[in-house]
Amino acid sequence: MVQHKFTMDLTWADGRNGTGNITSSNLQTQISIPQEMNGPGIGTNPDEMLLGAAATCYLITLAALLERSEIDVMSLSMQAHGFVSVENGVFTYEKIVHKPTIVVQELSEHLAKRIERLAHKAEQTCMISKAVKGNVLIECDVQILEASI
């Protein structure tokens, strides 16, 4: 078994509405509670970071699956949405929706079905999706387009 270790250093000052910093090998940014949750909204926050982790893992997994399937993708982009509810002062990360847009040269019904299956397989096999499974619902709303010439 190969195990990979990732390290992040964090600092925090001034209680709930304070700010902090996170530093890892490829990420340095400020953190705080978002304004939507009555925080200062400085830098990023755990909600965005979870969405970012899930979205980047999904997108990388999707790109790899498309490549392995030898599907010639002209453009791959994505928007992701995270939904957090609050009830009786308790915040719950309920759902993430991945909205990839995949552009191919020539689109057939068969190719569209293959891409759709791969897009859903990426959500099921992504490491972050598997880590939050059972706690956060993850949905996939795929848009497949033919390149305009």
PDB file of C-alpha atoms in Angstrom:
ATOM      1  CA  MET A   1       0.000   0.000   0.000  1.00  0.00           C
ATOM      2  CA  VAL A   2       1.224   3.475  -0.867  1.00  0.00           C
ATOM      3  CA  GLN A   3       0.096   6.269   1.406  1.00  0.00           C
ATOM      4  CA  HIS A   4       0.372   9.958   0.547  1.00  0.00           C
ATOM      5  CA  LYS A   5       0.599  12.573   3.292  1.00  0.00           C
ATOM      6  CA  PHE A   6      -0.616  16.134   2.784  1.00  0.00           C
ATOM      7  CA  THR A   7       0.234  18.816   5.344  1.00  0.00           C
ATOM      8  CA  MET A   8      -1.364  22.178   5.994  1.00  0.00           C
ATOM      9  CA  ASP A   9      -0.314  24.749   8.592  1.00  0.00           C
ATOM     10  CA  LEU A  10      -3.052  26.931  10.054  1.00  0.00           C
ATOM     11  CA  THR A  11      -3.200  29.960  12.346  1.00  0.00           C
ATOM     12  CA  TRP A  12      -6.240  31.715  13.839  1.00  0.00           C
ATOM     13  CA  ALA A  13      -6.793  34.872  15.866  1.00  0.00           C
ATOM     14  CA  ASP A  14      -9.678  36.587  17.657  1.00  0.00           C
ATOM     15  CA  GLY A  15     -12.463  34.060  18.260  1.00  0.00           C
ATOM     16  CA  ARG A  16     -15.427  33.242  16.042  1.00  0.00           C
ATOM     17  CA  ASN A  17     -15.277  36.362  13.902  1.00  0.00           C
ATOM     18  CA  GLY A  18     -11.522  36.402  13.613  1.00  0.00           C
ATOM     19  CA  THR A  19      -9.384  35.460  10.684  1.00  0.00           C
ATOM     20  CA  GLY A  20      -6.703  32.941  10.001  1.00  0.00           C
ATOM     21  CA  ASN A  21      -4.249  31.738   7.433  1.00  0.00           C
ATOM     22  CA  ILE A  22      -3.664  28.392   5.794  1.00  0.00           C
ATOM     23  CA  THR A  23      -0.452  27.375   4.116  1.00  0.00           C
ATOM     24  CA  SER A  24       0.384  24.200   2.261  1.00  0.00           C
ATOM     25  CA  SER A  25       2.837  23.428  -0.499  1.00  0.00           C
ATOM     26  CA  ASN A  26       0.601  24.922  -3.209  1.00  0.00           C
ATOM     27  CA  LEU A  27      -1.972  26.997  -1.326  1.00  0.00           C
ATOM     28  CA  GLN A  28      -1.620  30.081   0.820  1.00  0.00           C
ATOM     29  CA  THR A  29      -4.696  32.123   1.719  1.00  0.00           C
ATOM     30  CA  GLN A  30      -6.641  33.813   4.476  1.00  0.00           C
ATOM     31  CA  ILE A  31      -9.658  32.128   6.041  1.00  0.00           C
ATOM     32  CA  SER A  32     -12.701  33.250   8.012  1.00  0.00           C
ATOM     33  CA  ILE A  33     -16.371  32.533   8.412  1.00  0.00           C
ATOM     34  CA  PRO A  34     -18.277  33.690   5.293  1.00  0.00           C
ATOM     35  CA  GLN A  35     -20.459  36.798   5.408  1.00  0.00           C
ATOM     36  CA  GLU A  36     -23.503  34.617   4.628  1.00  0.00           C
ATOM     37  CA  MET A  37     -22.952  33.017   8.045  1.00  0.00           C
ATOM     38  CA  ASN A  38     -22.428  36.342   9.836  1.00  0.00           C
ATOM     39  CA  GLY A  39     -18.659  36.213   9.644  1.00  0.00           C
ATOM     40  CA  PRO A  40     -16.151  38.735   8.306  1.00  0.00           C
ATOM     41  CA  GLY A  41     -15.935  37.063   4.860  1.00  0.00           C
ATOM     42  CA  ILE A  42     -12.167  37.484   4.546  1.00  0.00           C
ATOM     43  CA  GLY A  43     -10.388  34.980   2.347  1.00  0.00           C
ATOM     44  CA  THR A  44     -11.928  31.581   1.803  1.00  0.00           C
ATOM     45  CA  ASN A  45     -13.851  29.363   4.205  1.00  0.00           C
ATOM     46  CA  PRO A  46     -14.484  25.674   4.880  1.00  0.00           C
ATOM     47  CA  ASP A  47     -17.623  25.652   2.733  1.00  0.00           C
ATOM     48  CA  GLU A  48     -15.793  26.936  -0.338  1.00  0.00           C
ATOM     49  CA  MET A  49     -12.847  24.669   0.355  1.00  0.00           C
ATOM     50  CA  LEU A  50     -15.042  21.557   0.548  1.00  0.00           C
ATOM     51  CA  LEU A  51     -16.755  22.617  -2.674  1.00  0.00           C
ATOM     52  CA  GLY A  52     -13.356  23.255  -4.250  1.00  0.00           C
ATOM     53  CA  ALA A  53     -12.007  19.873  -3.150  1.00  0.00           C
ATOM     54  CA  ALA A  54     -15.061  18.031  -4.453  1.00  0.00           C
ATOM     55  CA  ALA A  55     -15.178  19.995  -7.716  1.00  0.00           C
ATOM     56  CA  THR A  56     -11.485  19.733  -8.575  1.00  0.00           C
ATOM     57  CA  CYS A  57     -11.393  16.029  -7.727  1.00  0.00           C
ATOM     58  CA  TYR A  58     -14.468  15.436  -9.881  1.00  0.00           C
ATOM     59  CA  LEU A  59     -13.117  17.478 -12.804  1.00  0.00           C
ATOM     60  CA  ILE A  60      -9.719  15.752 -12.764  1.00  0.00           C
ATOM     61  CA  THR A  61     -11.391  12.329 -12.522  1.00  0.00           C
ATOM     62  CA  LEU A  62     -13.732  13.191 -15.401  1.00  0.00           C
ATOM     63  CA  ALA A  63     -10.841  14.382 -17.563  1.00  0.00           C
ATOM     64  CA  ALA A  64      -8.957  11.138 -16.889  1.00  0.00           C
ATOM     65  CA  LEU A  65     -11.992   8.974 -17.702  1.00  0.00           C
ATOM     66  CA  LEU A  66     -12.631  10.843 -20.946  1.00  0.00           C
ATOM     67  CA  GLU A  67      -8.974  10.488 -21.933  1.00  0.00           C
ATOM     68  CA  ARG A  68      -8.884   6.766 -21.105  1.00  0.00           C
ATOM     69  CA  SER A  69     -12.028   6.310 -23.195  1.00  0.00           C
ATOM     70  CA  GLU A  70     -10.275   8.060 -26.082  1.00  0.00           C
ATOM     71  CA  ILE A  71     -12.942  10.724 -26.362  1.00  0.00           C
ATOM     72  CA  ASP A  72     -11.515  13.772 -28.106  1.00  0.00           C
ATOM     73  CA  VAL A  73     -12.635  16.658 -25.897  1.00  0.00           C
ATOM     74  CA  MET A  74     -12.208  20.138 -27.322  1.00  0.00           C
ATOM     75  CA  SER A  75     -13.193  21.925 -24.129  1.00  0.00           C
ATOM     76  CA  LEU A  76     -13.929  20.851 -20.559  1.00  0.00           C
ATOM     77  CA  SER A  77     -15.164  23.373 -18.020  1.00  0.00           C
ATOM     78  CA  MET A  78     -17.353  23.266 -14.969  1.00  0.00           C
ATOM     79  CA  GLN A  79     -19.363  25.225 -12.471  1.00  0.00           C
ATOM     80  CA  ALA A  80     -20.074  23.785  -9.038  1.00  0.00           C
ATOM     81  CA  HIS A  81     -22.584  24.787  -6.380  1.00  0.00           C
ATOM     82  CA  GLY A  82     -22.555  23.939  -2.684  1.00  0.00           C
ATOM     83  CA  PHE A  83     -25.721  24.138  -0.595  1.00  0.00           C
ATOM     84  CA  VAL A  84     -25.552  24.688   3.170  1.00  0.00           C
ATOM     85  CA  SER A  85     -28.696  24.895   5.280  1.00  0.00           C
ATOM     86  CA  VAL A  86     -29.147  26.223   8.791  1.00  0.00           C
ATOM     87  CA  GLU A  87     -31.787  24.964  11.169  1.00  0.00           C
ATOM     88  CA  ASN A  88     -31.946  25.908  14.845  1.00  0.00           C
ATOM     89  CA  GLY A  89     -28.443  27.378  14.571  1.00  0.00           C
ATOM     90  CA  VAL A  90     -26.957  24.154  13.147  1.00  0.00           C
ATOM     91  CA  PHE A  91     -25.234  24.405   9.762  1.00  0.00           C
ATOM     92  CA  THR A  92     -25.417  21.365   7.475  1.00  0.00           C
ATOM     93  CA  TYR A  93     -23.606  20.941   4.171  1.00  0.00           C
ATOM     94  CA  GLU A  94     -26.435  19.292   2.258  1.00  0.00           C
ATOM     95  CA  LYS A  95     -25.563  19.076  -1.404  1.00  0.00           C
ATOM     96  CA  ILE A  96     -22.978  19.689  -4.104  1.00  0.00           C
ATOM     97  CA  VAL A  97     -23.991  19.994  -7.755  1.00  0.00           C
ATOM     98  CA  HIS A  98     -21.328  19.548 -10.433  1.00  0.00           C
ATOM     99  CA  LYS A  99     -22.246  21.174 -13.747  1.00  0.00           C
ATOM    100  CA  PRO A 100     -19.608  20.156 -16.301  1.00  0.00           C
ATOM    101  CA  THR A 101     -19.727  21.376 -19.881  1.00  0.00           C
ATOM    102  CA  ILE A 102     -18.042  19.057 -22.360  1.00  0.00           C
ATOM    103  CA  VAL A 103     -17.500  20.176 -25.948  1.00  0.00           C
ATOM    104  CA  VAL A 104     -16.636  17.636 -28.646  1.00  0.00           C
ATOM    105  CA  GLN A 105     -16.011  17.993 -32.380  1.00  0.00           C
ATOM    106  CA  GLU A 106     -18.838  15.778 -33.621  1.00  0.00           C
ATOM    107  CA  LEU A 107     -21.615  14.742 -31.285  1.00  0.00           C
ATOM    108  CA  SER A 108     -23.712  11.651 -31.897  1.00  0.00           C
ATOM    109  CA  GLU A 109     -26.396  10.174 -29.663  1.00  0.00           C
ATOM    110  CA  HIS A 110     -24.082   7.237 -28.882  1.00  0.00           C
ATOM    111  CA  LEU A 111     -21.204   9.543 -27.913  1.00  0.00           C
ATOM    112  CA  ALA A 112     -23.499  11.699 -25.765  1.00  0.00           C
ATOM    113  CA  LYS A 113     -24.620   8.588 -23.837  1.00  0.00           C
ATOM    114  CA  ARG A 114     -20.996   7.472 -23.339  1.00  0.00           C
ATOM    115  CA  ILE A 115     -19.998  10.905 -22.037  1.00  0.00           C
ATOM    116  CA  GLU A 116     -23.044  11.059 -19.752  1.00  0.00           C
ATOM    117  CA  ARG A 117     -22.117   7.657 -18.249  1.00  0.00           C
ATOM    118  CA  LEU A 118     -18.518   8.757 -17.727  1.00  0.00           C
ATOM    119  CA  ALA A 119     -19.642  11.999 -16.098  1.00  0.00           C
ATOM    120  CA  HIS A 120     -21.662  10.054 -13.535  1.00  0.00           C
ATOM    121  CA  LYS A 121     -18.898   7.473 -13.086  1.00  0.00           C
ATOM    122  CA  ALA A 122     -16.481  10.320 -12.272  1.00  0.00           C
ATOM    123  CA  GLU A 123     -18.752  11.401  -9.415  1.00  0.00           C
ATOM    124  CA  GLN A 124     -18.910   7.839  -8.073  1.00  0.00           C
ATOM    125  CA  THR A 125     -15.150   7.206  -8.287  1.00  0.00           C
ATOM    126  CA  CYS A 126     -13.731  10.574  -7.236  1.00  0.00           C
ATOM    127  CA  MET A 127     -11.844  10.243  -3.939  1.00  0.00           C
ATOM    128  CA  ILE A 128     -13.523  13.290  -2.346  1.00  0.00           C
ATOM    129  CA  SER A 129     -17.006  12.175  -3.446  1.00  0.00           C
ATOM    130  CA  LYS A 130     -16.355   8.808  -1.810  1.00  0.00           C
ATOM    131  CA  ALA A 131     -15.086  10.540   1.345  1.00  0.00           C
ATOM    132  CA  VAL A 132     -18.288  12.554   1.852  1.00  0.00           C
ATOM    133  CA  LYS A 133     -20.702   9.874   0.603  1.00  0.00           C
ATOM    134  CA  GLY A 134     -23.572   9.373   3.021  1.00  0.00           C
ATOM    135  CA  ASN A 135     -23.169  12.892   4.443  1.00  0.00           C
ATOM    136  CA  VAL A 136     -23.365  15.208   1.432  1.00  0.00           C
ATOM    137  CA  LEU A 137     -25.529  14.527  -1.620  1.00  0.00           C
ATOM    138  CA  ILE A 138     -23.571  14.980  -4.852  1.00  0.00           C
ATOM    139  CA  GLU A 139     -25.411  15.516  -8.113  1.00  0.00           C
ATOM    140  CA  CYS A 140     -24.165  15.863 -11.652  1.00  0.00           C
ATOM    141  CA  ASP A 141     -25.849  18.025 -14.288  1.00  0.00           C
ATOM    142  CA  VAL A 142     -23.892  17.414 -17.504  1.00  0.00           C
ATOM    143  CA  GLN A 143     -24.035  19.608 -20.582  1.00  0.00           C
ATOM    144  CA  ILE A 144     -22.577  18.044 -23.734  1.00  0.00           C
ATOM    145  CA  LEU A 145     -22.145  20.275 -26.766  1.00  0.00           C
ATOM    146  CA  GLU A 146     -20.925  19.949 -30.313  1.00  0.00           C
ATOM    147  CA  ALA A 147     -18.301  22.493 -31.332  1.00  0.00           C
ATOM    148  CA  SER A 148     -19.596  25.125 -33.689  1.00  0.00           C
ATOM    149  CA  ILE A 149     -17.463  25.389 -36.779  1.00  0.00           C
TER     150      ILE A 149
END
